[in-house]
PDB file of C-alpha atoms in Angstrom:
ATOM      1  CA  ASP A   1      14.539   2.900  10.318  1.00 67.00           C
ATOM      2  CA  VAL A   2      13.866   1.732   6.800  1.00 65.00           C
ATOM      3  CA  LYS A   3      13.917   4.520   4.331  1.00 89.00           C
ATOM      4  CA  VAL A   4      12.330   4.398   0.909  1.00 94.00           C
ATOM      5  CA  THR A   5      12.903   7.458  -1.215  1.00 94.00           C
ATOM      6  CA  GLN A   6      11.362   8.457  -4.503  1.00 95.00           C
ATOM      7  CA  SER A   7      13.127  10.794  -6.881  1.00 90.00           C
ATOM      8  CA  SER A   8      10.338  13.354  -7.224  1.00 91.00           C
ATOM      9  CA  ARG A   9       7.306  14.375  -5.182  1.00 92.00           C
ATOM     10  CA  TYR A  10       5.593  16.124  -8.096  1.00 95.00           C
ATOM     11  CA  LEU A  11       6.124  15.681 -11.814  1.00 96.00           C
ATOM     12  CA  VAL A  12       4.455  17.249 -14.847  1.00 97.00           C
ATOM     13  CA  LYS A  13       4.985  15.635 -18.241  1.00 97.00           C
ATOM     14  CA  ARG A  14       3.489  15.891 -21.696  1.00 97.00           C
ATOM     15  CA  THR A  15       1.677  13.151 -23.582  1.00 97.00           C
ATOM     16  CA  GLY A  16       4.113  10.910 -25.428  1.00 97.00           C
ATOM     17  CA  GLU A  17       7.106  11.691 -23.216  1.00 97.00           C
ATOM     18  CA  LYS A  18       9.175   8.901 -21.695  1.00 96.00           C
ATOM     19  CA  VAL A  19       8.995   9.127 -17.914  1.00 97.00           C
ATOM     20  CA  PHE A  20      11.310   7.591 -15.324  1.00 97.00           C
ATOM     21  CA  LEU A  21      10.282   7.241 -11.692  1.00 97.00           C
ATOM     22  CA  GLU A  22      13.101   6.189  -9.397  1.00 97.00           C
ATOM     23  CA  CYS A  23      12.858   4.427  -6.055  1.00 97.00           C
ATOM     24  CA  VAL A  24      15.693   3.654  -3.663  1.00 97.00           C
ATOM     25  CA  GLN A  25      15.616   1.720  -0.381  1.00 95.00           C
ATOM     26  CA  ASP A  26      18.418   1.565   2.131  1.00 93.00           C
ATOM     27  CA  MET A  27      17.687  -1.646   4.053  1.00 88.00           C
ATOM     28  CA  ASP A  28      18.904  -4.357   1.660  1.00 90.00           C
ATOM     29  CA  HIS A  29      15.349  -5.573   0.988  1.00 91.00           C
ATOM     30  CA  GLU A  30      14.921  -8.206  -1.683  1.00 90.00           C
ATOM     31  CA  ASN A  31      11.381  -7.237  -2.607  1.00 91.00           C
ATOM     32  CA  MET A  32      10.338  -3.992  -4.250  1.00 93.00           C
ATOM     33  CA  PHE A  33       6.977  -2.893  -5.579  1.00 93.00           C
ATOM     34  CA  TRP A  34       5.372  -0.168  -7.681  1.00 96.00           C
ATOM     35  CA  TYR A  35       1.743   0.811  -7.125  1.00 95.00           C
ATOM     36  CA  ARG A  36      -0.515   3.486  -8.456  1.00 95.00           C
ATOM     37  CA  GLN A  37      -3.131   5.051  -6.223  1.00 94.00           C
ATOM     38  CA  ASP A  38      -6.324   6.587  -7.577  1.00 92.00           C
ATOM     39  CA  PRO A  39      -9.339   7.926  -5.643  1.00 87.00           C
ATOM     40  CA  GLY A  40     -11.878   5.197  -4.955  1.00 85.00           C
ATOM     41  CA  LEU A  41      -9.639   2.477  -6.369  1.00 88.00           C
ATOM     42  CA  GLY A  42      -7.122   2.086  -3.576  1.00 88.00           C
ATOM     43  CA  LEU A  43      -3.651   0.838  -4.467  1.00 91.00           C
ATOM     44  CA  ARG A  44      -3.140  -1.255  -7.552  1.00 92.00           C
ATOM     45  CA  LEU A  45       0.054  -3.207  -8.149  1.00 91.00           C
ATOM     46  CA  ILE A  46       1.862  -2.389 -11.377  1.00 94.00           C
ATOM     47  CA  TYR A  47       5.070  -4.443 -11.136  1.00 94.00           C
ATOM     48  CA  PHE A  48       7.151  -6.056  -8.451  1.00 92.00           C
ATOM     49  CA  SER A  49      10.589  -7.542  -8.160  1.00 92.00           C
ATOM     50  CA  TYR A  50      11.981 -10.241  -5.867  1.00 89.00           C
ATOM     51  CA  ASP A  51      15.590  -9.927  -6.885  1.00 88.00           C
ATOM     52  CA  VAL A  52      18.005  -7.992  -9.034  1.00 91.00           C
ATOM     53  CA  LYS A  53      17.133  -8.166 -12.744  1.00 87.00           C
ATOM     54  CA  MET A  54      13.928  -9.994 -11.892  1.00 88.00           C
ATOM     55  CA  LYS A  55      10.443  -8.584 -12.447  1.00 91.00           C
ATOM     56  CA  GLU A  56       6.878  -9.786 -12.278  1.00 90.00           C
ATOM     57  CA  LYS A  57       3.728  -8.171 -13.641  1.00 91.00           C
ATOM     58  CA  GLY A  58       1.168  -6.992 -11.177  1.00 89.00           C
ATOM     59  CA  ASP A  59      -2.481  -6.273 -11.820  1.00 88.00           C
ATOM     60  CA  ILE A  60      -2.082  -3.327 -14.215  1.00 93.00           C
ATOM     61  CA  PRO A  61       1.259  -3.546 -16.065  1.00 94.00           C
ATOM     62  CA  GLU A  62       0.042  -2.206 -19.422  1.00 95.00           C
ATOM     63  CA  GLY A  63       1.848   0.946 -20.471  1.00 96.00           C
ATOM     64  CA  TYR A  64       4.617   0.468 -17.906  1.00 97.00           C
ATOM     65  CA  SER A  65       7.951  -1.277 -17.645  1.00 97.00           C
ATOM     66  CA  VAL A  66      10.471  -1.596 -14.827  1.00 96.00           C
ATOM     67  CA  SER A  67      14.178  -1.990 -14.286  1.00 96.00           C
ATOM     68  CA  ARG A  68      16.105  -3.402 -11.355  1.00 96.00           C
ATOM     69  CA  GLU A  69      19.815  -3.338 -12.075  1.00 94.00           C
ATOM     70  CA  LYS A  70      20.814  -2.948  -8.425  1.00 95.00           C
ATOM     71  CA  LYS A  71      19.198  -4.368  -5.319  1.00 94.00           C
ATOM     72  CA  GLU A  72      18.449  -1.001  -3.766  1.00 95.00           C
ATOM     73  CA  ARG A  73      16.967   0.666  -6.840  1.00 96.00           C
ATOM     74  CA  PHE A  74      13.720  -0.080  -8.687  1.00 97.00           C
ATOM     75  CA  SER A  75      12.691   2.143 -11.577  1.00 97.00           C
ATOM     76  CA  LEU A  76       9.276   2.514 -13.153  1.00 97.00           C
ATOM     77  CA  ILE A  77       9.218   3.585 -16.792  1.00 97.00           C
ATOM     78  CA  LEU A  78       6.334   5.027 -18.752  1.00 97.00           C
ATOM     79  CA  GLU A  79       7.447   4.463 -22.338  1.00 94.00           C
ATOM     80  CA  SER A  80       4.975   6.974 -23.804  1.00 96.00           C
ATOM     81  CA  ALA A  81       3.043   8.833 -21.160  1.00 97.00           C
ATOM     82  CA  SER A  82      -0.698   9.206 -21.595  1.00 97.00           C
ATOM     83  CA  THR A  83      -3.232  11.312 -19.711  1.00 97.00           C
ATOM     84  CA  ASN A  84      -4.774   8.224 -18.102  1.00 96.00           C
ATOM     85  CA  GLN A  85      -1.466   7.640 -16.346  1.00 97.00           C
ATOM     86  CA  THR A  86      -1.970  10.776 -14.283  1.00 97.00           C
ATOM     87  CA  SER A  87      -1.894   9.377 -10.769  1.00 97.00           C
ATOM     88  CA  MET A  88      -0.039   9.013  -7.479  1.00 95.00           C
ATOM     89  CA  TYR A  89       2.754   6.438  -7.756  1.00 97.00           C
ATOM     90  CA  LEU A  90       3.962   4.656  -4.638  1.00 95.00           C
ATOM     91  CA  CYS A  91       7.060   2.546  -4.270  1.00 95.00           C
ATOM     92  CA  ALA A  92       7.475  -0.005  -1.483  1.00 93.00           C
ATOM     93  CA  SER A  93      10.016  -2.525  -0.289  1.00 93.00           C
ATOM     94  CA  SER A  94       9.988  -5.504   2.052  1.00 89.00           C
ATOM     95  CA  LEU A  95      12.362  -8.094   3.428  1.00 84.00           C
ATOM     96  CA  GLY A  96      10.066 -10.980   2.621  1.00 73.00           C
ATOM     97  CA  ALA A  97       6.672 -11.702   1.127  1.00 61.00           C
ATOM     98  CA  LEU A  98       4.677 -11.988   4.322  1.00 61.00           C
ATOM     99  CA  VAL A  99       6.134  -9.140   6.252  1.00 71.00           C
ATOM    100  CA  SER A 100       4.907  -5.608   6.002  1.00 79.00           C
ATOM    101  CA  GLN A 101       5.975  -3.328   3.189  1.00 87.00           C
ATOM    102  CA  TYR A 102       7.653   0.035   3.707  1.00 90.00           C
ATOM    103  CA  PHE A 103       6.422   2.825   1.490  1.00 93.00           C
ATOM    104  CA  GLY A 104       8.008   5.883  -0.018  1.00 94.00           C
ATOM    105  CA  PRO A 105       6.263   9.273   0.100  1.00 92.00           C
ATOM    106  CA  GLY A 106       4.869   8.938  -3.415  1.00 94.00           C
ATOM    107  CA  THR A 107       5.229  10.784  -6.711  1.00 95.00           C
ATOM    108  CA  ARG A 108       2.239  12.696  -7.979  1.00 95.00           C
ATOM    109  CA  LEU A 109       2.442  12.594 -11.781  1.00 97.00           C
ATOM    110  CA  LEU A 110       0.395  14.836 -14.023  1.00 97.00           C
ATOM    111  CA  VAL A 111       0.388  14.070 -17.752  1.00 97.00           C
ATOM    112  CA  LEU A 112      -0.881  16.920 -19.909  1.00 96.00           C
TER     113      LEU A 112
ATOM    114  CA  ALA B   1      -7.268 -15.865  -4.708  1.00 70.00           C
ATOM    115  CA  GLN B   2      -7.382 -13.426  -1.854  1.00 78.00           C
ATOM    116  CA  SER B   3      -9.403 -10.233  -1.750  1.00 87.00           C
ATOM    117  CA  VAL B   4     -10.379  -7.611   0.775  1.00 92.00           C
ATOM    118  CA  THR B   5     -13.497  -5.459   1.126  1.00 95.00           C
ATOM    119  CA  GLN B   6     -13.616  -2.296   3.169  1.00 96.00           C
ATOM    120  CA  LEU B   7     -17.267  -1.834   3.914  1.00 96.00           C
ATOM    121  CA  ASP B   8     -17.255   1.948   4.261  1.00 95.00           C
ATOM    122  CA  SER B   9     -15.584   4.404   1.920  1.00 95.00           C
ATOM    123  CA  HIS B  10     -15.983   7.230   4.435  1.00 96.00           C
ATOM    124  CA  VAL B  11     -16.475   7.263   8.211  1.00 98.00           C
ATOM    125  CA  SER B  12     -17.029  10.401  10.242  1.00 98.00           C
ATOM    126  CA  VAL B  13     -16.741  10.486  14.051  1.00 97.00           C
ATOM    127  CA  SER B  14     -16.577  13.152  16.717  1.00 97.00           C
ATOM    128  CA  GLU B  15     -13.374  13.657  18.633  1.00 97.00           C
ATOM    129  CA  GLY B  16     -13.304  11.468  21.733  1.00 97.00           C
ATOM    130  CA  THR B  17     -15.789   8.886  20.395  1.00 97.00           C
ATOM    131  CA  PRO B  18     -14.923   5.331  19.311  1.00 98.00           C
ATOM    132  CA  VAL B  19     -13.678   4.480  15.842  1.00 98.00           C
ATOM    133  CA  LEU B  20     -14.714   1.378  13.892  1.00 98.00           C
ATOM    134  CA  LEU B  21     -13.397   0.741  10.384  1.00 98.00           C
ATOM    135  CA  ARG B  22     -14.712  -2.471   8.900  1.00 98.00           C
ATOM    136  CA  CYS B  23     -12.836  -4.963   6.761  1.00 97.00           C
ATOM    137  CA  ASN B  24     -13.790  -8.385   5.403  1.00 96.00           C
ATOM    138  CA  TYR B  25     -11.340 -10.610   3.620  1.00 93.00           C
ATOM    139  CA  SER B  26     -11.372 -13.626   1.389  1.00 89.00           C
ATOM    140  CA  SER B  27      -8.434 -15.988   1.366  1.00 80.00           C
ATOM    141  CA  SER B  28      -7.967 -19.577   0.363  1.00 71.00           C
ATOM    142  CA  TYR B  29      -5.540 -20.363   3.144  1.00 73.00           C
ATOM    143  CA  SER B  30      -4.160 -18.748   6.268  1.00 76.00           C
ATOM    144  CA  PRO B  31      -3.976 -15.046   5.660  1.00 83.00           C
ATOM    145  CA  SER B  32      -1.700 -12.362   6.952  1.00 86.00           C
ATOM    146  CA  LEU B  33      -3.683  -9.173   7.493  1.00 91.00           C
ATOM    147  CA  PHE B  34      -2.522  -5.609   7.833  1.00 93.00           C
ATOM    148  CA  TRP B  35      -3.897  -2.134   8.383  1.00 96.00           C
ATOM    149  CA  TYR B  36      -2.049   0.817   6.890  1.00 95.00           C
ATOM    150  CA  VAL B  37      -2.715   4.522   7.385  1.00 96.00           C
ATOM    151  CA  GLN B  38      -2.027   7.328   4.941  1.00 94.00           C
ATOM    152  CA  HIS B  39      -2.085  10.913   6.105  1.00 92.00           C
ATOM    153  CA  PRO B  40      -2.605  13.634   3.474  1.00 87.00           C
ATOM    154  CA  ASN B  41       0.306  13.895   1.037  1.00 79.00           C
ATOM    155  CA  LYS B  42       2.233  11.183   2.845  1.00 83.00           C
ATOM    156  CA  GLY B  43       3.196   7.591   2.109  1.00 85.00           C
ATOM    157  CA  LEU B  44       1.553   4.613   3.793  1.00 91.00           C
ATOM    158  CA  GLN B  45       2.527   3.650   7.315  1.00 92.00           C
ATOM    159  CA  LEU B  46       1.916   0.277   8.943  1.00 92.00           C
ATOM    160  CA  LEU B  47      -0.558   0.451  11.851  1.00 94.00           C
ATOM    161  CA  LEU B  48      -0.651  -3.225  12.804  1.00 93.00           C
ATOM    162  CA  LYS B  49      -0.444  -6.743  11.410  1.00 90.00           C
ATOM    163  CA  TYR B  50      -1.858 -10.197  12.105  1.00 90.00           C
ATOM    164  CA  THR B  51       0.196 -13.257  11.206  1.00 81.00           C
ATOM    165  CA  SER B  52      -1.529 -16.170  12.994  1.00 75.00           C
ATOM    166  CA  ALA B  53      -0.437 -15.333  16.503  1.00 74.00           C
ATOM    167  CA  ALA B  54      -2.866 -13.652  18.945  1.00 83.00           C
ATOM    168  CA  THR B  55      -6.200 -12.793  17.336  1.00 89.00           C
ATOM    169  CA  LEU B  56      -6.357  -9.388  19.031  1.00 93.00           C
ATOM    170  CA  VAL B  57      -3.586  -7.263  17.594  1.00 93.00           C
ATOM    171  CA  LYS B  58      -2.467  -3.982  19.078  1.00 94.00           C
ATOM    172  CA  GLY B  59      -0.924  -1.344  16.870  1.00 93.00           C
ATOM    173  CA  ILE B  60       0.436   2.146  17.065  1.00 92.00           C
ATOM    174  CA  ASN B  61      -1.479   5.244  18.180  1.00 93.00           C
ATOM    175  CA  GLY B  62      -3.986   3.230  20.268  1.00 96.00           C
ATOM    176  CA  PHE B  63      -5.458   1.261  17.365  1.00 97.00           C
ATOM    177  CA  GLU B  64      -6.235  -2.438  17.543  1.00 97.00           C
ATOM    178  CA  ALA B  65      -7.861  -5.048  15.341  1.00 97.00           C
ATOM    179  CA  GLU B  66      -9.388  -8.444  15.976  1.00 95.00           C
ATOM    180  CA  PHE B  67      -9.035 -11.353  13.583  1.00 93.00           C
ATOM    181  CA  LYS B  68     -12.316 -13.317  13.434  1.00 93.00           C
ATOM    182  CA  LYS B  69     -11.951 -16.330  11.209  1.00 90.00           C
ATOM    183  CA  SER B  70     -15.613 -17.356  11.488  1.00 91.00           C
ATOM    184  CA  GLU B  71     -16.683 -13.939  10.223  1.00 93.00           C
ATOM    185  CA  THR B  72     -13.704 -13.437   7.876  1.00 93.00           C
ATOM    186  CA  SER B  73     -13.309 -10.004   9.391  1.00 95.00           C
ATOM    187  CA  PHE B  74     -10.441  -7.840  10.599  1.00 96.00           C
ATOM    188  CA  HIS B  75     -12.076  -4.649  11.849  1.00 98.00           C
ATOM    189  CA  LEU B  76      -9.958  -1.749  13.095  1.00 98.00           C
ATOM    190  CA  THR B  77     -10.987   0.009  16.307  1.00 98.00           C
ATOM    191  CA  LYS B  78      -9.857   2.771  18.608  1.00 98.00           C
ATOM    192  CA  PRO B  79     -11.626   3.714  21.871  1.00 97.00           C
ATOM    193  CA  SER B  80     -11.322   7.464  21.479  1.00 97.00           C
ATOM    194  CA  ALA B  81     -10.703   9.350  18.229  1.00 97.00           C
ATOM    195  CA  HIS B  82      -8.194  12.164  18.038  1.00 96.00           C
ATOM    196  CA  MET B  83      -8.067  14.902  15.425  1.00 96.00           C
ATOM    197  CA  SER B  84      -4.729  13.527  14.226  1.00 95.00           C
ATOM    198  CA  ASP B  85      -6.427  10.225  13.303  1.00 97.00           C
ATOM    199  CA  ALA B  86      -8.064  11.856  10.285  1.00 97.00           C
ATOM    200  CA  ALA B  87      -6.547   9.969   7.350  1.00 97.00           C
ATOM    201  CA  GLU B  88      -7.132   7.211   4.805  1.00 96.00           C
ATOM    202  CA  TYR B  89      -6.970   3.645   6.127  1.00 97.00           C
ATOM    203  CA  PHE B  90      -6.263   0.551   4.070  1.00 95.00           C
ATOM    204  CA  CYS B  91      -6.969  -3.057   4.989  1.00 96.00           C
ATOM    205  CA  VAL B  92      -4.553  -5.480   3.313  1.00 93.00           C
ATOM    206  CA  VAL B  93      -4.411  -9.254   2.949  1.00 90.00           C
ATOM    207  CA  SER B  94      -1.601 -11.591   2.015  1.00 84.00           C
ATOM    208  CA  ASP B  95      -1.839 -15.327   1.570  1.00 71.00           C
ATOM    209  CA  GLN B  96       0.749 -17.199   3.645  1.00 59.00           C
ATOM    210  CA  VAL B  97       0.596 -20.439   1.721  1.00 57.00           C
ATOM    211  CA  SER B  98       1.045 -18.897  -1.695  1.00 53.00           C
ATOM    212  CA  GLY B  99       4.622 -17.894  -0.942  1.00 50.00           C
ATOM    213  CA  ASN B 100       5.615 -14.618  -2.466  1.00 53.00           C
ATOM    214  CA  THR B 101       2.084 -13.403  -3.171  1.00 59.00           C
ATOM    215  CA  PRO B 102       2.041  -9.642  -3.030  1.00 76.00           C
ATOM    216  CA  LEU B 103      -0.268  -7.785  -0.744  1.00 84.00           C
ATOM    217  CA  VAL B 104      -3.836  -7.116  -1.891  1.00 87.00           C
ATOM    218  CA  PHE B 105      -5.188  -3.721  -0.798  1.00 90.00           C
ATOM    219  CA  GLY B 106      -8.724  -2.678  -0.035  1.00 92.00           C
ATOM    220  CA  LYS B 107     -10.029   0.510  -1.626  1.00 93.00           C
ATOM    221  CA  GLY B 108      -9.591   2.495   1.546  1.00 94.00           C
ATOM    222  CA  THR B 109     -11.753   4.167   4.177  1.00 96.00           C
ATOM    223  CA  ARG B 110     -11.426   7.879   4.726  1.00 96.00           C
ATOM    224  CA  LEU B 111     -11.779   8.766   8.397  1.00 97.00           C
ATOM    225  CA  SER B 112     -12.925  12.258   9.299  1.00 97.00           C
ATOM    226  CA  VAL B 113     -12.762  13.463  12.906  1.00 97.00           C
ATOM    227  CA  ILE B 114     -15.018  16.333  13.878  1.00 96.00           C
ATOM    228  CA  ALA B 115     -14.072  18.653  16.731  1.00 93.00           C
TER     229      ALA B 115
END
């Protein structure tokens, strides 16, 4: 079975802190994705990556950056956390574009 | 550009009665369509997917969905609800012709099952 793991289930940070969210997949998938999930808004794509060192902006990239130095690892970075970035963050991976994505359990981030 | 509309934000059914979660999509070309489920405090899990094969798609846990091109719909159904079906459900569309287009998610439908 594909396994997507995220470094933390719950995280509490202060405004202005730099935050790293890590995601690792163990199935050699080329594609990796970061979403945020908010009540009533569904999932919104922040960034995605189709290959190592490659990244593409999603629908809401402002305030975020990403890093993909290795195929299995995709990191989401909040350069200066703000309270409006309090959310559930979901990482996903897939073998191709049209196949289903596999999701990690999510990181619930609270920015105070 | 593709989009997806889940017509109900919340559906409540009694245990043992049928489930219908409605989804309409918009896509320029031939879409791939998915339904995902998210149980409380869990990640998303794929229920079923349509990728231009049979229009009636069977998924896990007794769920199925029918692709209706004329109605641009992909409604999710289950004959008899179980308490364990209570969760959030997401309808998702991807555009086959656009290559590596990421998935576009609906806003979700919360299913409640009453004993």
